[in-house]
Amino acid sequence: MYPSKFDYHRPSSVQEAVQILSGNPDAKVLAGGHSLIPVMKLRLAAPAALVDIGRIGALQGISRSNGSLRIGACVTYHEIANSADVQAAAPALAEAAGQIGDRQVRYRGTIGGNLSHADPASDLPAAALALGATLHVTGPGGSRSVSASDFFVDLMMTALQPDEILTGVEVPVAQAGTGSAYAKWEHPASGYALCGAAAVVTRGAGGSCTGASLCFNGVSSTAVAATEVAAGLVGSDLSDAAIDSAVGNLSIPDATGDMFASAGYRQELAKVMGARALRTARDRA
Amino acid sequence: MGISIELEVNGASVSKEVEPRLLLAHLLREELGLTGTKIGCDTSQCGSCTILLDGQAVKSCTVLAVQADGSEITTIEGLANGEYHPVQQAFWDNHGLQCGFCTPGMIISCVDLLGTNPQPSEDEIRHGLEGNLCRCTGYHNIVRAVQDAAETMNG
């Protein structure tokens, strides 16, 4: 299968890429291409031009400074899953990246492409949301930062404007007493998340929970935060019983059903996977 | 609009002018005649089109030829060097195939797997090959072949 014809641009800087995007309203950004090229081959997308940002140096690399980890938009799932820095600072993100697709896909797919595509059944959005990631975006008017909670708008819709590029993702480094984890129940054929749960918990000096976050992919049209579960955990002793009780209150009103799983099934699965992610996060805190 | 690209394919320099929409799998098969690389599902799932791009196993049906500009590529045709690569030999010795359609991609993935994990457990082998589908073997002899190749390569 061939994509329909398009013009190809390979800018060498973010500024140049943004300029090309501004002048080509029907252009799409190409990073690893593992979401975009398949939909172009199926002719579900037919952009007039592709702006290949895969070789822009400023979009590569993982660096750690001032209590945060900065991951370039073109860093691959493989690099994230295998990065000692990510494993130590944000284990939920490394775990989520390591469970995407398969080996070949992980060598090509990028964090920036994944978050910009905002596939509800992908793995990184919930991890970014739970970890409180900040997304850095550049457009013709300059750069701005968007919190993950404001970035995911709806099904495959983000806060990115058509002439903006996601340049990097900043994740806070886990402090002492904080642990995170990602637990996924995948569709056995596609590998996409029927339900993926990302959890972050923080324990205070006395061992009780002082902060928690639990977010899901795959359950509704976009990554969602289960704020009622997090609120129920704060102040608890984070025992298995406390986690089960908090997760029992989970409600995702807009859970979606499809040919693979009903909305009710996904709700129940979210309780199970949420509890698993919370227990692992607790054990790491 | 043709784009000039330069690649190294199985050790030989290649210069081509290509349409931006040309997929790497089609460049290899139709322009360079390297038909060992197969196109199976054509939807990034089956792994038949797996090749090494700068040493990493990727699905060439989901990479544009222009994205590979300046890269080194190894296809199944480039593995043997006078004699079979140990992974090829192990597939032969352990009957790690039946119809053979998935085999070139499967072998390339195994080469990549053993390059990053020289002594994988059975579980790691099965997990490591999840991007390559085989409709014939049930994978058992493929796993044996990888274990055998690992032993040979660790000599």
Coordinates of C-alpha atoms in Angstrom, one line a residue:
Chain A
M1 CA 0.0 0.0 0.0
Y2 CA 1.3 3.4 -0.9
P3 CA 0.4 6.7 0.8
S4 CA -1.0 9.3 -1.6
K5 CA 1.5 11.9 -2.9
F6 CA 3.0 14.5 -0.6
D7 CA 5.8 17.0 -0.5
Y8 CA 8.7 16.1 1.8
H9 CA 10.6 18.6 4.0
R10 CA 13.4 17.8 6.3
P11 CA 14.2 20.9 8.3
S12 CA 17.3 21.1 10.4
S13 CA 15.9 23.2 13.2
V14 CA 12.6 23.6 15.2
Q15 CA 12.3 27.2 13.9
E16 CA 12.6 26.0 10.3
A17 CA 10.0 23.2 10.9
V18 CA 7.5 25.7 12.4
Q19 CA 8.0 28.0 9.4
I20 CA 7.3 25.2 7.0
L21 CA 4.2 24.1 9.0
S22 CA 2.9 27.7 9.1
G23 CA 3.1 28.0 5.3
N24 CA 1.5 24.6 4.7
P25 CA -1.8 24.2 6.4
D26 CA -2.2 20.7 5.2
A27 CA 1.2 19.5 6.4
K28 CA 1.7 16.9 9.1
V29 CA 4.7 16.4 11.3
L30 CA 6.6 13.2 10.8
A31 CA 8.7 11.8 13.7
G32 CA 9.0 8.0 14.0
G33 CA 6.0 7.6 11.6
H34 CA 4.6 4.5 13.3
S35 CA 1.2 6.0 13.8
L36 CA 1.2 8.4 10.8
I37 CA 2.5 6.2 8.0
P38 CA 0.0 3.4 8.7
V39 CA -2.9 5.8 8.5
M40 CA -1.5 7.4 5.4
K41 CA -1.1 3.9 3.7
L42 CA -4.7 3.2 4.5
R43 CA -5.5 6.6 3.0
L44 CA -7.2 7.7 6.3
A45 CA -4.9 10.6 6.2
A46 CA -3.5 12.3 3.1
P47 CA -1.4 15.3 4.1
A48 CA -0.2 17.5 1.3
A49 CA 3.3 17.7 2.9
L50 CA 5.3 15.9 5.6
V51 CA 7.7 17.8 7.8
D52 CA 10.3 15.3 9.0
I53 CA 11.6 16.4 12.4
G54 CA 13.4 13.1 13.0
R55 CA 16.9 14.6 12.5
I56 CA 16.6 17.8 14.5
G57 CA 19.3 17.6 17.2
A58 CA 17.4 19.7 19.7
L59 CA 14.6 17.1 19.8
Q60 CA 16.9 14.3 20.8
G61 CA 18.3 13.2 24.2
I62 CA 17.3 12.7 27.8
S63 CA 18.8 15.1 30.4
R64 CA 18.3 15.5 34.1
S65 CA 18.6 18.9 35.9
N66 CA 17.0 20.8 38.8
G67 CA 14.8 18.0 39.9
S68 CA 13.3 17.2 36.5
L69 CA 14.0 15.0 33.6
R70 CA 13.8 16.5 30.1
I71 CA 13.0 14.1 27.3
G72 CA 13.3 15.3 23.7
A73 CA 10.2 14.8 21.5
C74 CA 12.1 12.5 19.2
V75 CA 13.4 10.2 21.9
T76 CA 12.2 6.7 21.1
Y77 CA 10.2 4.2 23.3
H78 CA 13.3 2.0 23.2
E79 CA 15.5 4.8 24.6
I80 CA 13.0 5.7 27.3
A81 CA 12.4 2.1 28.4
N82 CA 16.1 1.4 28.6
S83 CA 17.2 4.7 30.1
A84 CA 18.6 4.3 33.7
D85 CA 17.7 7.9 34.3
V86 CA 14.0 7.4 33.4
Q87 CA 13.9 4.1 35.2
A88 CA 15.1 5.8 38.4
A89 CA 13.3 9.1 38.1
A90 CA 10.0 8.1 36.6
P91 CA 9.6 4.3 36.5
A92 CA 6.0 4.5 35.4
L93 CA 7.1 6.2 32.1
A94 CA 9.9 3.6 31.5
E95 CA 7.4 0.8 32.1
A96 CA 4.8 2.3 29.8
A97 CA 7.3 2.9 27.0
G98 CA 8.6 -0.7 27.3
Q99 CA 5.1 -2.2 26.8
I100 CA 4.2 -0.3 23.6
G101 CA 3.8 -2.4 20.5
D102 CA 6.8 -4.7 19.9
R103 CA 10.6 -4.5 19.6
Q104 CA 10.6 -3.0 16.1
V105 CA 8.0 -0.4 16.9
R106 CA 9.8 0.7 20.0
Y107 CA 12.9 1.4 18.0
R108 CA 11.0 3.9 15.8
G109 CA 8.1 5.3 17.8
T110 CA 8.8 8.6 19.7
I111 CA 7.3 10.1 22.9
G112 CA 6.5 13.3 21.1
G113 CA 4.7 11.5 18.3
N114 CA 2.8 9.4 20.8
L115 CA 1.6 12.3 23.0
S116 CA 0.7 14.5 19.9
H117 CA -1.2 11.6 18.3
A118 CA -3.1 11.1 21.6
D119 CA -4.4 7.7 20.8
P120 CA -6.7 6.8 23.7
A121 CA -5.4 3.2 23.8
S122 CA -1.7 4.1 23.8
D123 CA 0.4 3.9 26.9
L124 CA 2.2 7.1 27.4
P125 CA -0.6 9.6 27.9
A126 CA -1.7 8.1 31.3
A127 CA 1.9 8.0 32.5
A128 CA 2.5 11.6 31.5
L129 CA -0.7 12.7 33.2
A130 CA -0.1 10.8 36.4
L131 CA 3.5 12.0 36.7
G132 CA 2.5 15.6 36.2
A133 CA 4.5 16.1 33.0
T134 CA 4.9 19.4 31.4
L135 CA 4.9 19.5 27.6
H136 CA 7.0 22.1 25.8
V137 CA 5.6 23.4 22.5
T138 CA 7.0 25.8 19.9
G139 CA 5.0 27.7 17.3
P140 CA 5.4 30.7 15.1
G141 CA 4.7 33.0 18.1
G142 CA 7.4 31.4 20.3
S143 CA 7.4 28.6 22.9
R144 CA 4.9 27.8 25.6
S145 CA 4.5 25.1 28.2
V146 CA 1.3 23.0 28.7
S147 CA 0.6 20.7 31.6
A148 CA -0.3 17.2 30.6
S149 CA -3.7 17.8 32.3
D150 CA -4.4 20.6 29.8
F151 CA -2.8 18.9 26.8
F152 CA -5.2 15.9 26.2
V153 CA -8.4 17.5 25.0
D154 CA -10.4 14.6 23.5
L155 CA -10.1 11.6 21.2
M156 CA -6.9 12.2 19.3
M157 CA -7.2 15.9 20.0
T158 CA -4.6 17.9 21.9
A159 CA -3.9 21.5 22.8
L160 CA -1.4 21.6 20.0
Q161 CA -2.2 24.1 17.2
P162 CA -1.6 23.0 13.6
D163 CA 1.5 25.1 13.3
E164 CA 3.0 24.1 16.7
I165 CA 5.5 21.3 17.4
L166 CA 5.9 19.4 20.7
T167 CA 9.6 19.8 21.4
G168 CA 10.1 18.0 24.7
V169 CA 8.5 16.5 27.8
E170 CA 9.5 17.4 31.3
V171 CA 8.9 15.0 34.1
P172 CA 9.6 15.7 37.8
V173 CA 12.3 13.4 39.3
A174 CA 10.7 11.1 42.0
Q175 CA 11.8 12.4 45.4
A176 CA 12.4 10.1 48.4
G177 CA 9.1 8.6 49.4
T178 CA 7.6 8.8 46.0
G179 CA 7.0 5.7 43.7
S180 CA 5.3 5.2 40.4
A181 CA 4.3 2.3 38.3
Y182 CA 2.4 1.4 35.1
A183 CA 0.2 -1.7 34.8
K184 CA -1.4 -2.7 31.5
W185 CA -4.0 -5.2 30.3
E186 CA -3.4 -5.4 26.6
H187 CA -5.5 -6.6 23.8
P188 CA -3.8 -9.9 22.9
A189 CA -3.7 -9.3 19.1
S190 CA -3.0 -5.6 18.8
G191 CA -1.1 -5.0 22.0
Y192 CA -3.0 -1.8 22.6
A193 CA -4.2 -1.1 26.1
L194 CA -7.7 -2.3 26.9
C195 CA -6.8 -0.6 30.2
G196 CA -3.5 0.9 31.3
A197 CA -3.1 2.3 34.7
A198 CA -0.4 4.7 35.8
A199 CA 0.0 5.4 39.5
V200 CA 2.1 7.7 41.6
V201 CA 2.1 7.7 45.4
T202 CA 4.1 9.6 48.0
R203 CA 4.5 8.5 51.6
G204 CA 5.2 11.0 54.4
A205 CA 7.7 10.5 57.3
G206 CA 5.1 8.4 59.3
G207 CA 4.4 6.1 56.3
S208 CA 1.0 7.4 55.5
C209 CA 0.1 8.6 52.1
T210 CA 0.6 12.4 51.4
G211 CA -0.1 12.4 47.7
A212 CA -1.4 10.1 45.0
S213 CA -2.4 10.1 41.4
L214 CA -4.0 7.4 39.3
C215 CA -4.6 7.8 35.6
F216 CA -5.9 5.5 32.8
N217 CA -5.5 4.9 29.1
G218 CA -7.7 2.8 27.0
V219 CA -10.8 3.2 29.1
S220 CA -12.3 6.4 27.6
S221 CA -11.8 8.8 24.7
T222 CA -8.7 10.3 26.3
A223 CA -6.3 9.7 29.2
V224 CA -8.2 10.3 32.5
A225 CA -7.3 11.0 36.1
A226 CA -9.3 9.2 38.8
T227 CA -9.2 12.0 41.2
E228 CA -11.7 10.4 43.6
V229 CA -9.4 7.4 44.1
A230 CA -6.4 9.7 44.7
A231 CA -8.3 11.7 47.2
G232 CA -9.4 8.6 49.0
L233 CA -5.8 7.4 49.4
V234 CA -4.4 10.5 50.9
G235 CA -4.1 10.1 54.7
S236 CA -4.4 6.3 54.4
D237 CA -1.7 3.8 55.4
L238 CA -1.5 2.6 51.7
S239 CA -2.2 -1.0 52.9
D240 CA -3.7 -3.4 50.3
A241 CA -7.0 -2.9 52.1
A242 CA -6.8 0.9 51.8
I243 CA -5.9 0.6 48.1
D244 CA -8.8 -1.8 47.4
S245 CA -11.2 0.5 49.3
A246 CA -10.1 3.6 47.4
V247 CA -10.2 1.9 44.1
G248 CA -13.7 0.6 44.9
N249 CA -14.9 4.1 44.5
L250 CA -13.5 4.4 40.9
S251 CA -15.9 5.8 38.5
I252 CA -15.2 6.7 34.9
P253 CA -18.5 8.1 33.7
D254 CA -17.5 8.3 30.0
A255 CA -15.9 4.8 29.8
T256 CA -16.2 3.6 26.2
G257 CA -17.3 0.2 25.0
D258 CA -16.3 -1.3 21.6
M259 CA -16.2 -4.7 19.9
F260 CA -13.5 -5.9 22.3
A261 CA -14.8 -4.8 25.7
S262 CA -17.9 -3.2 27.0
A263 CA -17.8 0.0 29.0
G264 CA -18.7 -1.9 32.2
Y265 CA -15.9 -4.4 31.6
R266 CA -13.4 -1.6 31.2
Q267 CA -14.6 0.0 34.4
E268 CA -14.0 -3.2 36.3
L269 CA -10.7 -3.8 34.6
A270 CA -9.7 -0.3 35.6
K271 CA -10.2 -1.2 39.3
V272 CA -8.0 -4.2 39.0
M273 CA -5.3 -2.6 37.0
G274 CA -5.4 0.6 39.1
A275 CA -4.9 -1.4 42.3
R276 CA -2.0 -3.3 40.7
A277 CA -0.3 -0.1 39.7
L278 CA -0.9 1.5 43.1
R279 CA 0.6 -1.5 44.9
T280 CA 3.7 -1.5 42.8
A281 CA 4.1 2.3 43.2
R282 CA 3.6 2.0 46.9
D283 CA 6.3 -0.7 47.1
R284 CA 8.7 1.7 45.3
A285 CA 7.8 4.7 47.5
Chain B
M1 CA 9.3 15.5 -6.9
G2 CA 12.3 13.1 -6.6
I3 CA 14.5 13.2 -3.6
S4 CA 18.1 12.0 -3.8
I5 CA 19.1 9.5 -1.1
E6 CA 22.2 7.6 -0.3
L7 CA 22.3 4.4 1.6
E8 CA 24.6 1.6 2.4
V9 CA 22.7 -1.7 1.7
N10 CA 24.4 -4.9 2.7
G11 CA 27.8 -3.1 2.5
A12 CA 27.3 -1.6 -0.9
S13 CA 26.7 2.1 -1.5
V14 CA 23.4 2.9 -3.2
S15 CA 22.3 6.3 -4.6
K16 CA 18.7 6.7 -5.8
E17 CA 16.2 9.4 -6.6
V18 CA 12.9 8.4 -5.0
E19 CA 9.4 9.6 -4.6
P20 CA 8.8 10.8 -1.0
R21 CA 6.0 8.2 -0.6
L22 CA 8.2 5.3 -1.5
L23 CA 8.4 2.8 1.4
L24 CA 11.7 1.3 2.3
A25 CA 10.3 -2.2 1.8
H26 CA 9.5 -1.3 -1.8
L27 CA 12.8 0.3 -2.4
L28 CA 14.6 -2.9 -1.3
R29 CA 12.3 -5.3 -3.2
E30 CA 11.4 -3.4 -6.3
E31 CA 14.3 -1.0 -6.9
L32 CA 17.1 -3.0 -5.5
G33 CA 15.8 -6.5 -6.2
L34 CA 16.3 -7.7 -2.7
T35 CA 13.2 -9.8 -2.5
G36 CA 14.3 -11.7 0.6
T37 CA 12.5 -9.0 2.6
K38 CA 8.8 -9.9 2.5
I39 CA 5.7 -7.8 2.7
G40 CA 3.1 -9.6 4.7
C41 CA 0.4 -7.7 6.4
D42 CA 1.6 -4.3 5.2
T43 CA 0.2 -2.8 8.4
S44 CA 3.2 -2.8 10.7
Q45 CA 2.1 -5.9 12.6
C46 CA 3.5 -9.1 11.1
G47 CA 7.3 -8.3 11.0
S48 CA 7.9 -10.1 7.6
C49 CA 9.5 -6.9 6.3
T50 CA 12.0 -6.5 9.2
I51 CA 15.4 -5.3 8.3
L52 CA 18.3 -3.8 10.3
L53 CA 18.4 0.0 10.0
D54 CA 21.6 1.3 11.5
G55 CA 21.8 -2.0 13.5
Q56 CA 18.2 -1.9 14.8
A57 CA 15.4 -4.2 13.7
V58 CA 12.6 -2.1 12.1
K59 CA 9.6 -2.8 9.9
S60 CA 10.5 -1.5 6.5
C61 CA 6.8 -1.3 5.4
T62 CA 6.5 1.5 7.9
V63 CA 9.6 3.5 7.1
L64 CA 9.8 5.9 4.1
A65 CA 12.9 5.4 2.0
V66 CA 13.7 9.1 2.5
Q67 CA 13.7 8.6 6.3
A68 CA 16.5 6.0 5.7
D69 CA 18.7 8.5 3.8
G70 CA 22.3 8.1 5.0
S71 CA 21.6 4.9 6.9
E72 CA 23.2 1.5 6.8
I73 CA 20.8 -1.3 6.0
T74 CA 21.2 -5.0 6.4
T75 CA 18.6 -7.4 4.8
I76 CA 18.5 -11.2 5.0
E77 CA 20.7 -11.2 1.8
G78 CA 23.5 -9.4 3.7
L79 CA 23.7 -11.8 6.7
A80 CA 25.7 -14.7 5.2
N81 CA 29.4 -14.1 4.7
G82 CA 30.6 -17.1 2.7
E83 CA 28.7 -19.3 5.2
Y84 CA 25.4 -18.9 6.9
H85 CA 25.1 -16.5 9.8
P86 CA 24.8 -18.6 13.0
V87 CA 21.1 -17.6 13.3
Q88 CA 20.4 -18.8 9.7
Q89 CA 22.3 -22.1 10.4
A90 CA 20.3 -22.6 13.6
F91 CA 17.0 -22.1 11.8
W92 CA 18.1 -24.7 9.3
D93 CA 19.4 -27.2 12.0
N94 CA 16.3 -26.8 14.2
H95 CA 13.7 -26.7 11.4
G96 CA 12.7 -23.2 12.6
L97 CA 10.3 -22.7 9.7
Q98 CA 7.7 -24.4 7.6
C99 CA 6.5 -22.2 4.7
G100 CA 9.4 -19.8 5.2
F101 CA 7.5 -16.5 4.5
C102 CA 8.2 -15.0 7.9
T103 CA 11.7 -16.4 8.1
P104 CA 13.8 -13.5 6.7
G105 CA 12.1 -11.0 9.1
M106 CA 12.2 -13.6 12.0
I107 CA 15.9 -14.1 11.5
I108 CA 16.7 -10.4 11.4
S109 CA 14.7 -9.9 14.6
C110 CA 16.7 -12.7 16.2
V111 CA 20.0 -11.2 15.2
D112 CA 18.8 -7.9 16.8
L113 CA 17.6 -9.7 19.9
L114 CA 20.8 -11.6 20.4
G115 CA 22.8 -8.5 19.8
T116 CA 21.2 -6.8 22.8
N117 CA 20.6 -9.9 24.9
P118 CA 23.2 -12.6 24.1
Q119 CA 21.7 -15.2 26.5
P120 CA 17.9 -14.7 26.5
S121 CA 15.6 -17.0 28.5
E122 CA 12.8 -18.8 26.6
D123 CA 10.4 -16.1 27.9
E124 CA 12.7 -13.3 26.7
I125 CA 12.9 -14.9 23.3
R126 CA 9.1 -15.3 23.0
H127 CA 8.7 -11.7 24.2
G128 CA 11.5 -10.4 22.0
L129 CA 9.9 -11.9 18.9
E130 CA 6.4 -10.6 19.5
G131 CA 6.7 -8.3 16.5
N132 CA 7.1 -11.3 14.1
L133 CA 4.1 -13.5 13.4
C134 CA 4.5 -17.1 12.2
R135 CA 1.4 -18.9 11.0
C136 CA 3.0 -22.3 10.7
T137 CA 5.3 -23.4 13.4
G138 CA 3.7 -22.5 16.7
Y139 CA 7.1 -20.9 17.4
H140 CA 8.5 -23.9 19.3
N141 CA 11.3 -24.6 16.8
I142 CA 12.0 -20.9 16.3
V143 CA 12.6 -20.6 20.0
R144 CA 14.9 -23.7 19.9
A145 CA 16.7 -22.1 16.9
V146 CA 17.4 -18.9 18.8
Q147 CA 18.6 -20.9 21.9
D148 CA 20.9 -22.9 19.6
A149 CA 22.2 -19.7 17.8
A150 CA 22.8 -18.1 21.2
E151 CA 24.9 -21.1 22.2
T152 CA 26.9 -21.0 19.0
M153 CA 27.5 -17.2 19.1
N154 CA 28.6 -17.3 22.7
G155 CA 31.0 -20.0 21.6

